[in-house]
mmCIF file with all atom_site columns, C-alpha atoms in Angstrom:
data_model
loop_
_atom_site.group_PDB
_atom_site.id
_atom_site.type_symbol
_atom_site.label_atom_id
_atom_site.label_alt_id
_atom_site.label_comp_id
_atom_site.label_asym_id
_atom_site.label_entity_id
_atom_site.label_seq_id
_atom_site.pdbx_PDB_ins_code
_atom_site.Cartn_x
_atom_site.Cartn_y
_atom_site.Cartn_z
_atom_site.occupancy
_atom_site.B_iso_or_equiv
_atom_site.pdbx_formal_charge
_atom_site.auth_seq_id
_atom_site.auth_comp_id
_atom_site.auth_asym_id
_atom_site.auth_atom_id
_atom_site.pdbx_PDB_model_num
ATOM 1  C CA . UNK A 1 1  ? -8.170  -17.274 -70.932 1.00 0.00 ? 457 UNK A CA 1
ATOM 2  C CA . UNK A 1 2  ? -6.769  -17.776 -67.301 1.00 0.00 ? 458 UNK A CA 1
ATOM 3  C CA . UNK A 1 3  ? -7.780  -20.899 -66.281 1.00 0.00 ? 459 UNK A CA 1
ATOM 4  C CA . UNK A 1 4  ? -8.734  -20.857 -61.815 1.00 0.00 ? 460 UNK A CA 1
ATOM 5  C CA . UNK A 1 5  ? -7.502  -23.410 -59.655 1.00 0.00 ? 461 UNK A CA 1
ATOM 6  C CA . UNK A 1 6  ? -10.145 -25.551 -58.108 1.00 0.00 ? 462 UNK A CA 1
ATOM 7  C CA . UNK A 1 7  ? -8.904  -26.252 -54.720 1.00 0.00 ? 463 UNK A CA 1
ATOM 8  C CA . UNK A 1 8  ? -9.171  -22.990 -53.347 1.00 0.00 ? 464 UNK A CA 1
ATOM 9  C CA . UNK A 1 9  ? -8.168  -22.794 -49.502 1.00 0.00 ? 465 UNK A CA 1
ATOM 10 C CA . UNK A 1 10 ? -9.665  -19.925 -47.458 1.00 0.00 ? 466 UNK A CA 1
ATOM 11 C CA . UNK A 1 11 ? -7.341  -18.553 -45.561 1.00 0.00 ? 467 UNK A CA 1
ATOM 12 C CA . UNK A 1 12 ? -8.003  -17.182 -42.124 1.00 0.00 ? 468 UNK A CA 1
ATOM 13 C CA . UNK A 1 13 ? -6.287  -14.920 -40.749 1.00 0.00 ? 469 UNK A CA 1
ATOM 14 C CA . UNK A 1 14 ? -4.279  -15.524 -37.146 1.00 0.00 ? 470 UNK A CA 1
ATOM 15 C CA . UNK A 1 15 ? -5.632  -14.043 -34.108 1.00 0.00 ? 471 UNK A CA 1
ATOM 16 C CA . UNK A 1 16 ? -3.436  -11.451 -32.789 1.00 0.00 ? 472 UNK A CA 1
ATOM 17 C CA . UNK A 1 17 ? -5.854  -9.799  -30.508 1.00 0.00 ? 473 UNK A CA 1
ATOM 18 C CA . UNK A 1 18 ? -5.629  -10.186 -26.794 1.00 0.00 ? 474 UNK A CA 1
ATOM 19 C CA . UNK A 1 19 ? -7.009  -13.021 -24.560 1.00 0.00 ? 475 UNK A CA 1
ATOM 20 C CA . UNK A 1 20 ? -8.881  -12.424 -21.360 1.00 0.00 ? 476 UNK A CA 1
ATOM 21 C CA . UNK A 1 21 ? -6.338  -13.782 -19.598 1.00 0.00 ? 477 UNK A CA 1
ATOM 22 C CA . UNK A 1 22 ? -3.699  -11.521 -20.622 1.00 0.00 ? 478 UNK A CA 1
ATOM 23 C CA . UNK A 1 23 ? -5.570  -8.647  -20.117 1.00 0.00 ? 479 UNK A CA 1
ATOM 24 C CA . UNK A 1 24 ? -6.196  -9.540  -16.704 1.00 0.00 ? 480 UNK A CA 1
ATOM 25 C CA . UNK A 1 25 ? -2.331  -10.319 -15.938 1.00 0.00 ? 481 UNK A CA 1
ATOM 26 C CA . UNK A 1 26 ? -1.302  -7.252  -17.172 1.00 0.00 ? 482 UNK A CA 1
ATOM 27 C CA . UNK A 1 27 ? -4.445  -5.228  -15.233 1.00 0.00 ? 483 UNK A CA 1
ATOM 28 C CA . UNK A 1 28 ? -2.922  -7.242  -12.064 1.00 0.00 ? 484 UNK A CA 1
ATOM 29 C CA . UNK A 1 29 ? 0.368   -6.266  -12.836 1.00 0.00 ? 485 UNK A CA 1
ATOM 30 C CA . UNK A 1 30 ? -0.281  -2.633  -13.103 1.00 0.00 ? 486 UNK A CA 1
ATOM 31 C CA . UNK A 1 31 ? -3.012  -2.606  -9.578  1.00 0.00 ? 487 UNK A CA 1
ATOM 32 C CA . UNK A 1 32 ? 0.469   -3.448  -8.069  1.00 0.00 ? 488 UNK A CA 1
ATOM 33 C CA . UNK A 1 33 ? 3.011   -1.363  -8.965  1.00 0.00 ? 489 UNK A CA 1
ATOM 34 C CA . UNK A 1 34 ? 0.036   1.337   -8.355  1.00 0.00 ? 490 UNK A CA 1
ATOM 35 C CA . UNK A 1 35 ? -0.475  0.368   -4.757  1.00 0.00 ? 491 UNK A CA 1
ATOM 36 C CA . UNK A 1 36 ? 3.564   0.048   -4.498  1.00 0.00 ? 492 UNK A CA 1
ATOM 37 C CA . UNK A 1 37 ? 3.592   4.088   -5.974  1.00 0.00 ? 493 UNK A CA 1
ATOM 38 C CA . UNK A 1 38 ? 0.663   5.380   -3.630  1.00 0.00 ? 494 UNK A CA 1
ATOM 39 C CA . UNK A 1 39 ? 2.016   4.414   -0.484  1.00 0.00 ? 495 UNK A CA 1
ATOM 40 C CA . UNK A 1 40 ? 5.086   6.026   -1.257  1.00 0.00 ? 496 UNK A CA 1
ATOM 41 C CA . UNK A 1 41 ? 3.294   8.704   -2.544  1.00 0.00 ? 497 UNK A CA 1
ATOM 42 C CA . UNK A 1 42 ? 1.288   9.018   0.971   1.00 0.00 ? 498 UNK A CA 1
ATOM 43 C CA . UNK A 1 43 ? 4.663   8.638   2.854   1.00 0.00 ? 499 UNK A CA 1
ATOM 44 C CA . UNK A 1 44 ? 6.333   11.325  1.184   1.00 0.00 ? 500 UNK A CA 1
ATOM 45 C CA . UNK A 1 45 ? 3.268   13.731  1.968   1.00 0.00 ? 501 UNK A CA 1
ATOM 46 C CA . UNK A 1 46 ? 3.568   12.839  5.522   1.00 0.00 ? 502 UNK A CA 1
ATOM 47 C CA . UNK A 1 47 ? 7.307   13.458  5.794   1.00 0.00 ? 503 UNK A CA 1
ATOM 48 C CA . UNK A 1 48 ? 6.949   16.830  3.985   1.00 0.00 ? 504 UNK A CA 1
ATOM 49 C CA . UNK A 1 49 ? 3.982   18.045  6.196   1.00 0.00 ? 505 UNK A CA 1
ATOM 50 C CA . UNK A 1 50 ? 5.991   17.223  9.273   1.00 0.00 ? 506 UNK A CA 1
ATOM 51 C CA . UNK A 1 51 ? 9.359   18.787  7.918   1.00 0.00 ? 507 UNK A CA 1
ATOM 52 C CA . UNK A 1 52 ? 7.160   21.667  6.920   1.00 0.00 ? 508 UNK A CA 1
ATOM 53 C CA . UNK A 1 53 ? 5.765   22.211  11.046  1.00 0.00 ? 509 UNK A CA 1
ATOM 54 C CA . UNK A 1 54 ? 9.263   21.640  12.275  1.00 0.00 ? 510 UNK A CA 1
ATOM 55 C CA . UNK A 1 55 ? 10.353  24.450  9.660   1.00 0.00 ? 511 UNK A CA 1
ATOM 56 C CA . UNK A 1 56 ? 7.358   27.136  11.063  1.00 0.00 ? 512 UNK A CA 1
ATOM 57 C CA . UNK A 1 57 ? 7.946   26.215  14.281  1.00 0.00 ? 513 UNK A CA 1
ATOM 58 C CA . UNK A 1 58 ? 11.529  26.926  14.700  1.00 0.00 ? 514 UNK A CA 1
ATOM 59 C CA . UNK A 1 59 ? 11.083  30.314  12.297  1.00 0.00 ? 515 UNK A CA 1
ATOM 60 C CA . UNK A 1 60 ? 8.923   31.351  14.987  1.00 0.00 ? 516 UNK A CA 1
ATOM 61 C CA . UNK A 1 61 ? 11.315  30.045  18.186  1.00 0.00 ? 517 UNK A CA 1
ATOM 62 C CA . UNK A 1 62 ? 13.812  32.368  16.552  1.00 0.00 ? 518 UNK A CA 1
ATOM 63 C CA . UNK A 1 63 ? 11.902  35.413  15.523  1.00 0.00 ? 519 UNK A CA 1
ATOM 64 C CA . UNK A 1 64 ? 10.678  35.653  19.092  1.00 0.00 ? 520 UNK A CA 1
ATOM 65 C CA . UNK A 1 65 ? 14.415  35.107  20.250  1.00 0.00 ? 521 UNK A CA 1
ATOM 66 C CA . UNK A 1 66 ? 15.727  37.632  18.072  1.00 0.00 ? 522 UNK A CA 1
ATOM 67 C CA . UNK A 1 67 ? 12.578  40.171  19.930  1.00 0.00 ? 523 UNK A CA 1
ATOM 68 C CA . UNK A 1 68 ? 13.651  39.231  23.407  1.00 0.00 ? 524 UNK A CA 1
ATOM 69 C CA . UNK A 1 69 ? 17.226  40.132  22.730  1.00 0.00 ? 525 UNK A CA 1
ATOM 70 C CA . UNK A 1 70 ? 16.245  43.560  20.837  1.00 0.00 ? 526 UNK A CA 1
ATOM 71 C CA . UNK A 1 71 ? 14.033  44.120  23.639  1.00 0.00 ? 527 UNK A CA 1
ATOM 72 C CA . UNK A 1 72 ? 17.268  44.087  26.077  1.00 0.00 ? 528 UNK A CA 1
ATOM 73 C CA . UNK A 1 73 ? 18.461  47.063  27.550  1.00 0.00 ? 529 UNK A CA 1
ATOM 74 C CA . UNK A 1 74 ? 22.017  47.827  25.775  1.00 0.00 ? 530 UNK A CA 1
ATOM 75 C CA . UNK A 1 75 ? 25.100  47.494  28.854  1.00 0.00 ? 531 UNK A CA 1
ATOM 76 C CA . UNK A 1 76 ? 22.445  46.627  31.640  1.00 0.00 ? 532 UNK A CA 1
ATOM 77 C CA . UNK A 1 77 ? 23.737  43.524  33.624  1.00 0.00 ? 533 UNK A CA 1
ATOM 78 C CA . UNK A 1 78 ? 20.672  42.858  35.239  1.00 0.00 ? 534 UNK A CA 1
ATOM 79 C CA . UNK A 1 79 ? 18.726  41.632  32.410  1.00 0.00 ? 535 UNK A CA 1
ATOM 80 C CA . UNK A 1 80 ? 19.297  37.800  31.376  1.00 0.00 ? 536 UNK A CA 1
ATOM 81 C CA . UNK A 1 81 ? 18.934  37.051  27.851  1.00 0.00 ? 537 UNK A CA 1
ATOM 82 C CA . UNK A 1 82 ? 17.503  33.119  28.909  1.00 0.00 ? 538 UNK A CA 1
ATOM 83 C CA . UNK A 1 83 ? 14.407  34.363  30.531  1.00 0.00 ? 539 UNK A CA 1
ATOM 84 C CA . UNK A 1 84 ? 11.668  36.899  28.886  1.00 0.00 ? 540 UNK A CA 1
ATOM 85 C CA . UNK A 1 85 ? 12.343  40.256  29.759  1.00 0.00 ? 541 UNK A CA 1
ATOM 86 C CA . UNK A 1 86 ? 10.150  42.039  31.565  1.00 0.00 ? 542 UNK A CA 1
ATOM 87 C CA . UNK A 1 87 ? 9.526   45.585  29.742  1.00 0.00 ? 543 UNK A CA 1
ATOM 88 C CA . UNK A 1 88 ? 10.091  48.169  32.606  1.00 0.00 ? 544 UNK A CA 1
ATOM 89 C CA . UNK A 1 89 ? 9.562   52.063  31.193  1.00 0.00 ? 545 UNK A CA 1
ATOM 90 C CA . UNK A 1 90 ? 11.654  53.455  34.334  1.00 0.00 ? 546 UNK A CA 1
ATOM 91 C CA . UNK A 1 91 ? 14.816  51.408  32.759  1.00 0.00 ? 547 UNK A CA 1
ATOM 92 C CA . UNK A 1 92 ? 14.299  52.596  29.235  1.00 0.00 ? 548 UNK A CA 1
ATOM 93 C CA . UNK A 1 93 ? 13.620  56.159  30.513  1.00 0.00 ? 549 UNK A CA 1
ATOM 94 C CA . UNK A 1 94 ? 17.115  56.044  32.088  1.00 0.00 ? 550 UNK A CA 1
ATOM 95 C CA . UNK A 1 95 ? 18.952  55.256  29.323  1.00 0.00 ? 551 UNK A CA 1
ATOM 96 C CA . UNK A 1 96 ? 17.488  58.085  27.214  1.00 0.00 ? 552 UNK A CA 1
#
């Protein structure tokens, strides 16, 4: 037979869990760099939605360009492609 020791020490084992504390820091830690990515975040949607009106708006300046100059009568010196033409059917009539 096996004889048992008699001084037996219970052993415990460490705590490896996480504190309070560090749970907090780390909590803090990611509130910030959460703030830091939001307001980037809103800046960039800002910038984008004012590129974007900018984009439409000249689009549309040039579309209606491009219209006043098709609208032009072809070799007529009296028309001035800075101003908006003024459709007159006697001057189209003419030229057909």
């Amino acid at each position: 037979m096996v004889a048992k020791p008699q001084n037996r020490q219970i052993h415990r084992p460490s705590q490896t869990g996480l504190s309070l504390l560090e749970t907090m820091v780390a909590l803090t830690i990611l509130l910030i760099a959460t703030v830091g990515l939001l307001s980037i975040g809103m800046m960039a949607t800002s910038t984008t939605e004012n590129r974007g009106h900018l984009a439409a708006r000249t689009t549309e300046y040039a579309q209606d360009k491009m219209e006043q100059l098709i609208s032009l009568a072809w070799g007529d010196p009296t028309t001035d492609s800075t101003q908006i033409p003024i459709v007159r059917p006697q001057l189209y009539a003419r030229l057909q």
